[in-house]
Amino acid sequence: MDAVVLRLPFHGRWAVQNSPARRVPSHGTELLGSSHAIDFVGVDERHRTAAVRDWRTVVATEPPERFVAFGRPLLAPCAGTVLAIHDGEPDHPARRSPLTLLGYALGQAGRVRQGIPAVAGNHVLLRGDDDAVVALVHLRRGSIRVAVGDEVAVGTPLAECGNSGNSTQPHVHVQATDSADLTVARALPLVFRDFREWRPGSPDPLLRDFGVPAEGAVVAPFEDGGAAR
């Protein structure tokens, strides 16, 4: 199947998690068309997801507001039409503590049984020019700025990064499928254009015209000059 070509849906620097460059299915499942999905977690200029670490980080949950990604603008990664939106799901506390992550993992099956809103949280679905359906998932409650039927260009503001749905800390999950019905959708491969990529352990970024970001890398669009925002 042909890959869907996208731009990064944000400004600034973001760390790459669950990349299909490392494995497929990238999230360990093909559920809801997610086998080629990729996650991006906002970071600061030191590539930290949050500037604060305290006792809550070790043994408890943390407010999502302390994370760099929370509230960052998310942009349309392709031109197209807004097919569907879902809003109203809460942004729940974040988890970095192994203690809290274990309990959250044990609740995974229950969230799946609750349906798409419990897994995807607040989200936007776009139909691109190539007829692929592109989803941006785990958005901040109340931040969606588009409506069904809107035509968007690459870079149109869509929403803000949140921590809704099946998310342990604020991030954006991006995937492409052949259907807007995620219960039956088949995943489509993704590639991204025009980005800088800092590989782990390297101080200098690679300049990538086209590709899939590596697991553990940090990326930023070309037009940002790599600067964090």
PDB file of C-alpha atoms in Angstrom, residues 6-215:
ATOM      1  CA  LEU A   6       2.267  14.384   5.857  1.00  0.00           C
ATOM      2  CA  ARG A   7       3.905  17.421   7.423  1.00  0.00           C
ATOM      3  CA  LEU A   8       4.620  17.443  11.119  1.00  0.00           C
ATOM      4  CA  PRO A   9       1.460  18.747  12.831  1.00  0.00           C
ATOM      5  CA  PHE A  10       3.175  21.239  15.146  1.00  0.00           C
ATOM      6  CA  HIS A  11       5.921  23.794  15.715  1.00  0.00           C
ATOM      7  CA  GLY A  12       8.887  23.306  18.012  1.00  0.00           C
ATOM      8  CA  ARG A  13      10.615  20.154  19.169  1.00  0.00           C
ATOM      9  CA  TRP A  14       8.823  16.882  19.895  1.00  0.00           C
ATOM     10  CA  ALA A  15      10.175  13.500  20.966  1.00  0.00           C
ATOM     11  CA  VAL A  16       9.170  10.433  18.950  1.00  0.00           C
ATOM     12  CA  GLN A  17       7.578   7.433  20.632  1.00  0.00           C
ATOM     13  CA  ASN A  18       6.004   4.244  19.274  1.00  0.00           C
ATOM     14  CA  SER A  19       7.446   4.859  15.829  1.00  0.00           C
ATOM     15  CA  PRO A  20       6.687   2.462  12.958  1.00  0.00           C
ATOM     16  CA  ALA A  21      10.346   2.959  12.001  1.00  0.00           C
ATOM     17  CA  ARG A  22      11.115   0.619  14.920  1.00  0.00           C
ATOM     18  CA  ARG A  23       8.309  -1.929  14.590  1.00  0.00           C
ATOM     19  CA  VAL A  24       4.908  -2.599  13.064  1.00  0.00           C
ATOM     20  CA  PRO A  25       2.437  -2.668  14.672  1.00  0.00           C
ATOM     21  CA  SER A  26       3.978   0.407  16.273  1.00  0.00           C
ATOM     22  CA  HIS A  27       1.767   0.315  19.363  1.00  0.00           C
ATOM     23  CA  GLY A  28       1.771  -3.471  19.636  1.00  0.00           C
ATOM     24  CA  THR A  29      -1.732  -3.797  18.192  1.00  0.00           C
ATOM     25  CA  GLU A  30      -3.726  -3.337  14.998  1.00  0.00           C
ATOM     26  CA  LEU A  31      -6.772  -2.193  16.988  1.00  0.00           C
ATOM     27  CA  LEU A  32      -8.588   0.876  15.610  1.00  0.00           C
ATOM     28  CA  GLY A  33      -6.290   1.126  12.594  1.00  0.00           C
ATOM     29  CA  SER A  34      -3.266   1.983  14.740  1.00  0.00           C
ATOM     30  CA  SER A  35      -0.610  -0.389  13.399  1.00  0.00           C
ATOM     31  CA  HIS A  36       1.372   2.389  11.645  1.00  0.00           C
ATOM     32  CA  ALA A  37       0.556   5.185  14.118  1.00  0.00           C
ATOM     33  CA  ILE A  38       3.220   7.404  15.669  1.00  0.00           C
ATOM     34  CA  ASP A  39       3.307   9.414  18.908  1.00  0.00           C
ATOM     35  CA  PHE A  40       4.927  12.815  19.466  1.00  0.00           C
ATOM     36  CA  VAL A  41       5.633  14.218  22.937  1.00  0.00           C
ATOM     37  CA  GLY A  42       6.474  17.910  23.223  1.00  0.00           C
ATOM     38  CA  VAL A  43       9.892  18.740  24.706  1.00  0.00           C
ATOM     39  CA  ASP A  44      11.807  21.884  25.659  1.00  0.00           C
ATOM     40  CA  GLU A  45      15.202  23.051  24.372  1.00  0.00           C
ATOM     41  CA  ARG A  46      16.874  20.489  26.671  1.00  0.00           C
ATOM     42  CA  HIS A  47      14.594  17.768  25.270  1.00  0.00           C
ATOM     43  CA  ARG A  48      12.728  17.354  28.565  1.00  0.00           C
ATOM     44  CA  THR A  49       9.034  16.501  28.537  1.00  0.00           C
ATOM     45  CA  ALA A  50       8.574  18.434  31.791  1.00  0.00           C
ATOM     46  CA  ALA A  51      10.857  20.845  33.660  1.00  0.00           C
ATOM     47  CA  VAL A  52       9.601  19.707  37.070  1.00  0.00           C
ATOM     48  CA  ARG A  53      10.375  16.428  38.825  1.00  0.00           C
ATOM     49  CA  ASP A  54       9.307  15.952  42.421  1.00  0.00           C
ATOM     50  CA  TRP A  55       7.792  13.340  44.753  1.00  0.00           C
ATOM     51  CA  ARG A  56       4.708  13.100  42.522  1.00  0.00           C
ATOM     52  CA  THR A  57       6.891  11.957  39.635  1.00  0.00           C
ATOM     53  CA  VAL A  58       8.073   8.997  41.704  1.00  0.00           C
ATOM     54  CA  VAL A  59       4.944   7.788  43.514  1.00  0.00           C
ATOM     55  CA  ALA A  60       1.865   9.629  42.228  1.00  0.00           C
ATOM     56  CA  THR A  61       0.135  11.224  39.266  1.00  0.00           C
ATOM     57  CA  GLU A  62       1.025  14.707  38.012  1.00  0.00           C
ATOM     58  CA  PRO A  63      -1.052  17.589  36.627  1.00  0.00           C
ATOM     59  CA  PRO A  64      -0.941  17.641  32.824  1.00  0.00           C
ATOM     60  CA  GLU A  65      -0.192  21.375  32.900  1.00  0.00           C
ATOM     61  CA  ARG A  66       3.381  20.732  34.064  1.00  0.00           C
ATOM     62  CA  PHE A  67       4.214  18.958  30.765  1.00  0.00           C
ATOM     63  CA  VAL A  68       5.688  20.863  27.837  1.00  0.00           C
ATOM     64  CA  ALA A  69       3.249  19.391  25.320  1.00  0.00           C
ATOM     65  CA  PHE A  70       0.054  20.339  27.143  1.00  0.00           C
ATOM     66  CA  GLY A  71      -1.711  23.167  25.345  1.00  0.00           C
ATOM     67  CA  ARG A  72       0.719  23.368  22.431  1.00  0.00           C
ATOM     68  CA  PRO A  73      -1.025  24.145  19.119  1.00  0.00           C
ATOM     69  CA  LEU A  74      -1.616  21.262  16.714  1.00  0.00           C
ATOM     70  CA  LEU A  75      -1.810  21.908  12.985  1.00  0.00           C
ATOM     71  CA  ALA A  76      -3.281  20.146   9.979  1.00  0.00           C
ATOM     72  CA  PRO A  77      -0.598  17.773   8.614  1.00  0.00           C
ATOM     73  CA  CYS A  78      -2.291  17.713   5.198  1.00  0.00           C
ATOM     74  CA  ALA A  79      -4.845  19.630   3.174  1.00  0.00           C
ATOM     75  CA  GLY A  80      -8.335  18.192   3.266  1.00  0.00           C
ATOM     76  CA  THR A  81     -11.792  18.186   4.794  1.00  0.00           C
ATOM     77  CA  VAL A  82     -12.748  17.747   8.438  1.00  0.00           C
ATOM     78  CA  LEU A  83     -14.685  14.468   8.542  1.00  0.00           C
ATOM     79  CA  ALA A  84     -15.370  14.153  12.255  1.00  0.00           C
ATOM     80  CA  ILE A  85     -14.534  15.683  15.603  1.00  0.00           C
ATOM     81  CA  HIS A  86     -15.045  14.513  19.160  1.00  0.00           C
ATOM     82  CA  ASP A  87     -14.701  16.764  22.200  1.00  0.00           C
ATOM     83  CA  GLY A  88     -15.692  16.729  25.861  1.00  0.00           C
ATOM     84  CA  GLU A  89     -13.385  14.018  27.216  1.00  0.00           C
ATOM     85  CA  PRO A  90     -11.399  15.134  30.292  1.00  0.00           C
ATOM     86  CA  ASP A  91      -7.657  15.686  30.366  1.00  0.00           C
ATOM     87  CA  HIS A  92      -6.705  13.306  33.111  1.00  0.00           C
ATOM     88  CA  PRO A  93      -3.631  13.322  35.371  1.00  0.00           C
ATOM     89  CA  ALA A  94      -0.328  12.292  33.829  1.00  0.00           C
ATOM     90  CA  ARG A  95       1.753   9.314  34.922  1.00  0.00           C
ATOM     91  CA  ARG A  96       5.514   8.832  34.954  1.00  0.00           C
ATOM     92  CA  SER A  97       5.717   6.765  38.137  1.00  0.00           C
ATOM     93  CA  PRO A  98       6.032   3.003  37.553  1.00  0.00           C
ATOM     94  CA  LEU A  99       3.526   2.547  40.373  1.00  0.00           C
ATOM     95  CA  THR A 100       0.837   4.560  38.631  1.00  0.00           C
ATOM     96  CA  LEU A 101       1.712   3.231  35.171  1.00  0.00           C
ATOM     97  CA  LEU A 102       1.137  -0.337  36.313  1.00  0.00           C
ATOM     98  CA  GLY A 103      -2.330   0.444  37.594  1.00  0.00           C
ATOM     99  CA  TYR A 104      -3.166   2.309  34.421  1.00  0.00           C
ATOM    100  CA  ALA A 105      -2.022  -0.604  32.249  1.00  0.00           C
ATOM    101  CA  LEU A 106      -4.318  -2.936  34.135  1.00  0.00           C
ATOM    102  CA  GLY A 107      -7.259  -0.757  33.085  1.00  0.00           C
ATOM    103  CA  GLN A 108      -6.458  -0.925  29.374  1.00  0.00           C
ATOM    104  CA  ALA A 109      -8.989  -3.638  28.510  1.00  0.00           C
ATOM    105  CA  GLY A 110     -11.735  -1.709  30.250  1.00  0.00           C
ATOM    106  CA  ARG A 111     -11.034   1.433  28.234  1.00  0.00           C
ATOM    107  CA  VAL A 112     -11.177  -0.564  25.008  1.00  0.00           C
ATOM    108  CA  ARG A 113     -14.574  -1.952  26.008  1.00  0.00           C
ATOM    109  CA  GLN A 114     -15.837   1.587  26.602  1.00  0.00           C
ATOM    110  CA  GLY A 115     -15.260   2.417  22.940  1.00  0.00           C
ATOM    111  CA  ILE A 116     -13.378   4.912  20.792  1.00  0.00           C
ATOM    112  CA  PRO A 117     -13.823   8.023  23.007  1.00  0.00           C
ATOM    113  CA  ALA A 118     -12.220   6.244  25.960  1.00  0.00           C
ATOM    114  CA  VAL A 119      -9.224   5.244  23.820  1.00  0.00           C
ATOM    115  CA  ALA A 120      -8.820   8.180  21.411  1.00  0.00           C
ATOM    116  CA  GLY A 121     -10.148  10.881  23.709  1.00  0.00           C
ATOM    117  CA  ASN A 122     -10.817  14.158  21.934  1.00  0.00           C
ATOM    118  CA  HIS A 123      -9.831  13.885  18.284  1.00  0.00           C
ATOM    119  CA  VAL A 124     -10.106  15.246  14.749  1.00  0.00           C
ATOM    120  CA  LEU A 125     -10.377  13.181  11.557  1.00  0.00           C
ATOM    121  CA  LEU A 126      -9.361  14.699   8.208  1.00  0.00           C
ATOM    122  CA  ARG A 127      -9.849  13.312   4.722  1.00  0.00           C
ATOM    123  CA  GLY A 128      -6.829  14.240   2.629  1.00  0.00           C
ATOM    124  CA  ASP A 129      -6.528  14.761  -1.105  1.00  0.00           C
ATOM    125  CA  ASP A 130      -5.462  11.122  -1.535  1.00  0.00           C
ATOM    126  CA  ASP A 131      -8.691   9.978   0.226  1.00  0.00           C
ATOM    127  CA  ALA A 132      -6.815   8.738   3.301  1.00  0.00           C
ATOM    128  CA  VAL A 133      -8.305   9.509   6.703  1.00  0.00           C
ATOM    129  CA  VAL A 134      -5.782  11.169   9.014  1.00  0.00           C
ATOM    130  CA  ALA A 135      -6.470  11.245  12.751  1.00  0.00           C
ATOM    131  CA  LEU A 136      -4.993  13.483  15.451  1.00  0.00           C
ATOM    132  CA  VAL A 137      -5.787  12.016  18.851  1.00  0.00           C
ATOM    133  CA  HIS A 138      -5.639  12.852  22.618  1.00  0.00           C
ATOM    134  CA  LEU A 139      -6.511  16.530  22.127  1.00  0.00           C
ATOM    135  CA  ARG A 140      -7.127  19.016  24.938  1.00  0.00           C
ATOM    136  CA  ARG A 141     -10.763  19.307  25.943  1.00  0.00           C
ATOM    137  CA  GLY A 142     -12.408  22.424  24.554  1.00  0.00           C
ATOM    138  CA  SER A 143      -9.519  23.290  22.216  1.00  0.00           C
ATOM    139  CA  ILE A 144     -10.823  22.042  18.848  1.00  0.00           C
ATOM    140  CA  ARG A 145     -11.026  24.974  16.431  1.00  0.00           C
ATOM    141  CA  VAL A 146     -12.595  23.340  13.362  1.00  0.00           C
ATOM    142  CA  ALA A 147     -16.006  21.935  12.497  1.00  0.00           C
ATOM    143  CA  VAL A 148     -17.154  19.015  10.367  1.00  0.00           C
ATOM    144  CA  GLY A 149     -17.087  20.025   6.702  1.00  0.00           C
ATOM    145  CA  ASP A 150     -14.374  22.665   7.074  1.00  0.00           C
ATOM    146  CA  GLU A 151     -11.708  22.723   4.376  1.00  0.00           C
ATOM    147  CA  VAL A 152      -8.216  23.034   5.848  1.00  0.00           C
ATOM    148  CA  ALA A 153      -4.792  23.744   4.396  1.00  0.00           C
ATOM    149  CA  VAL A 154      -1.501  22.334   5.625  1.00  0.00           C
ATOM    150  CA  GLY A 155      -0.703  24.184   8.839  1.00  0.00           C
ATOM    151  CA  THR A 156      -4.274  25.210   9.694  1.00  0.00           C
ATOM    152  CA  PRO A 157      -4.668  25.279  13.516  1.00  0.00           C
ATOM    153  CA  LEU A 158      -6.867  22.367  14.564  1.00  0.00           C
ATOM    154  CA  ALA A 159      -6.658  22.101  18.350  1.00  0.00           C
ATOM    155  CA  GLU A 160      -4.229  21.867  21.263  1.00  0.00           C
ATOM    156  CA  CYS A 161      -2.293  18.911  22.591  1.00  0.00           C
ATOM    157  CA  GLY A 162      -3.991  17.299  25.561  1.00  0.00           C
ATOM    158  CA  ASN A 163      -4.076  14.203  27.724  1.00  0.00           C
ATOM    159  CA  SER A 164      -7.493  12.758  26.941  1.00  0.00           C
ATOM    160  CA  GLY A 165      -8.314   9.139  26.214  1.00  0.00           C
ATOM    161  CA  ASN A 166      -5.736   6.377  26.592  1.00  0.00           C
ATOM    162  CA  SER A 167      -2.759   8.624  27.336  1.00  0.00           C
ATOM    163  CA  THR A 168      -0.242   8.522  30.176  1.00  0.00           C
ATOM    164  CA  GLN A 169       1.134  12.012  29.517  1.00  0.00           C
ATOM    165  CA  PRO A 170       0.267  14.827  27.076  1.00  0.00           C
ATOM    166  CA  HIS A 171       1.140  13.893  23.498  1.00  0.00           C
ATOM    167  CA  VAL A 172      -0.363  13.701  20.028  1.00  0.00           C
ATOM    168  CA  HIS A 173      -1.007  10.384  18.305  1.00  0.00           C
ATOM    169  CA  VAL A 174      -1.123  10.542  14.489  1.00  0.00           C
ATOM    170  CA  GLN A 175      -2.372   7.792  12.215  1.00  0.00           C
ATOM    171  CA  ALA A 176      -3.833   7.276   8.749  1.00  0.00           C
ATOM    172  CA  THR A 177      -6.471   4.751   7.726  1.00  0.00           C
ATOM    173  CA  ASP A 178      -8.670   3.814   4.787  1.00  0.00           C
ATOM    174  CA  SER A 179     -11.910   4.564   6.672  1.00  0.00           C
ATOM    175  CA  ALA A 180     -13.348   7.054   9.145  1.00  0.00           C
ATOM    176  CA  ASP A 181     -14.943   4.137  11.011  1.00  0.00           C
ATOM    177  CA  LEU A 182     -12.014   3.217  13.242  1.00  0.00           C
ATOM    178  CA  THR A 183     -13.679  -0.003  14.364  1.00  0.00           C
ATOM    179  CA  VAL A 184     -13.118  -1.493  10.884  1.00  0.00           C
ATOM    180  CA  ALA A 185     -10.410   0.792   9.437  1.00  0.00           C
ATOM    181  CA  ARG A 186      -7.171  -0.587   8.017  1.00  0.00           C
ATOM    182  CA  ALA A 187      -3.978   1.307   8.777  1.00  0.00           C
ATOM    183  CA  LEU A 188      -1.984   3.094   6.080  1.00  0.00           C
ATOM    184  CA  PRO A 189       1.773   3.743   6.353  1.00  0.00           C
ATOM    185  CA  LEU A 190       2.918   7.280   7.137  1.00  0.00           C
ATOM    186  CA  VAL A 191       5.914   9.312   6.028  1.00  0.00           C
ATOM    187  CA  PHE A 192       6.751  12.923   6.891  1.00  0.00           C
ATOM    188  CA  ARG A 193       8.345  15.706   4.859  1.00  0.00           C
ATOM    189  CA  ASP A 194      10.860  18.438   5.623  1.00  0.00           C
ATOM    190  CA  PHE A 195      11.943  17.949   9.204  1.00  0.00           C
ATOM    191  CA  ARG A 196      15.024  18.035  11.398  1.00  0.00           C
ATOM    192  CA  GLU A 197      15.783  14.917  13.414  1.00  0.00           C
ATOM    193  CA  TRP A 198      18.038  14.728  16.459  1.00  0.00           C
ATOM    194  CA  ARG A 199      18.981  11.069  16.961  1.00  0.00           C
ATOM    195  CA  PRO A 200      19.741   9.902  20.523  1.00  0.00           C
ATOM    196  CA  GLY A 201      23.286  10.868  21.514  1.00  0.00           C
ATOM    197  CA  SER A 202      23.833  13.219  18.554  1.00  0.00           C
ATOM    198  CA  PRO A 203      23.995  17.005  19.134  1.00  0.00           C
ATOM    199  CA  ASP A 204      23.413  17.836  15.472  1.00  0.00           C
ATOM    200  CA  PRO A 205      20.190  17.143  13.596  1.00  0.00           C
ATOM    201  CA  LEU A 206      19.787  15.255  10.366  1.00  0.00           C
ATOM    202  CA  LEU A 207      17.964  17.226   7.675  1.00  0.00           C
ATOM    203  CA  ARG A 208      15.308  14.922   6.279  1.00  0.00           C
ATOM    204  CA  ASP A 209      13.294  15.749   3.178  1.00  0.00           C
ATOM    205  CA  PHE A 210      11.243  12.593   3.516  1.00  0.00           C
ATOM    206  CA  GLY A 211      11.027   9.720   5.987  1.00  0.00           C
ATOM    207  CA  VAL A 212       9.717   8.151   9.166  1.00  0.00           C
ATOM    208  CA  PRO A 213      11.200   9.612  12.377  1.00  0.00           C
ATOM    209  CA  ALA A 214      13.226   7.177  14.449  1.00  0.00           C
ATOM    210  CA  GLU A 215      12.123   5.897  17.842  1.00  0.00           C
TER     211      GLU A 215
END
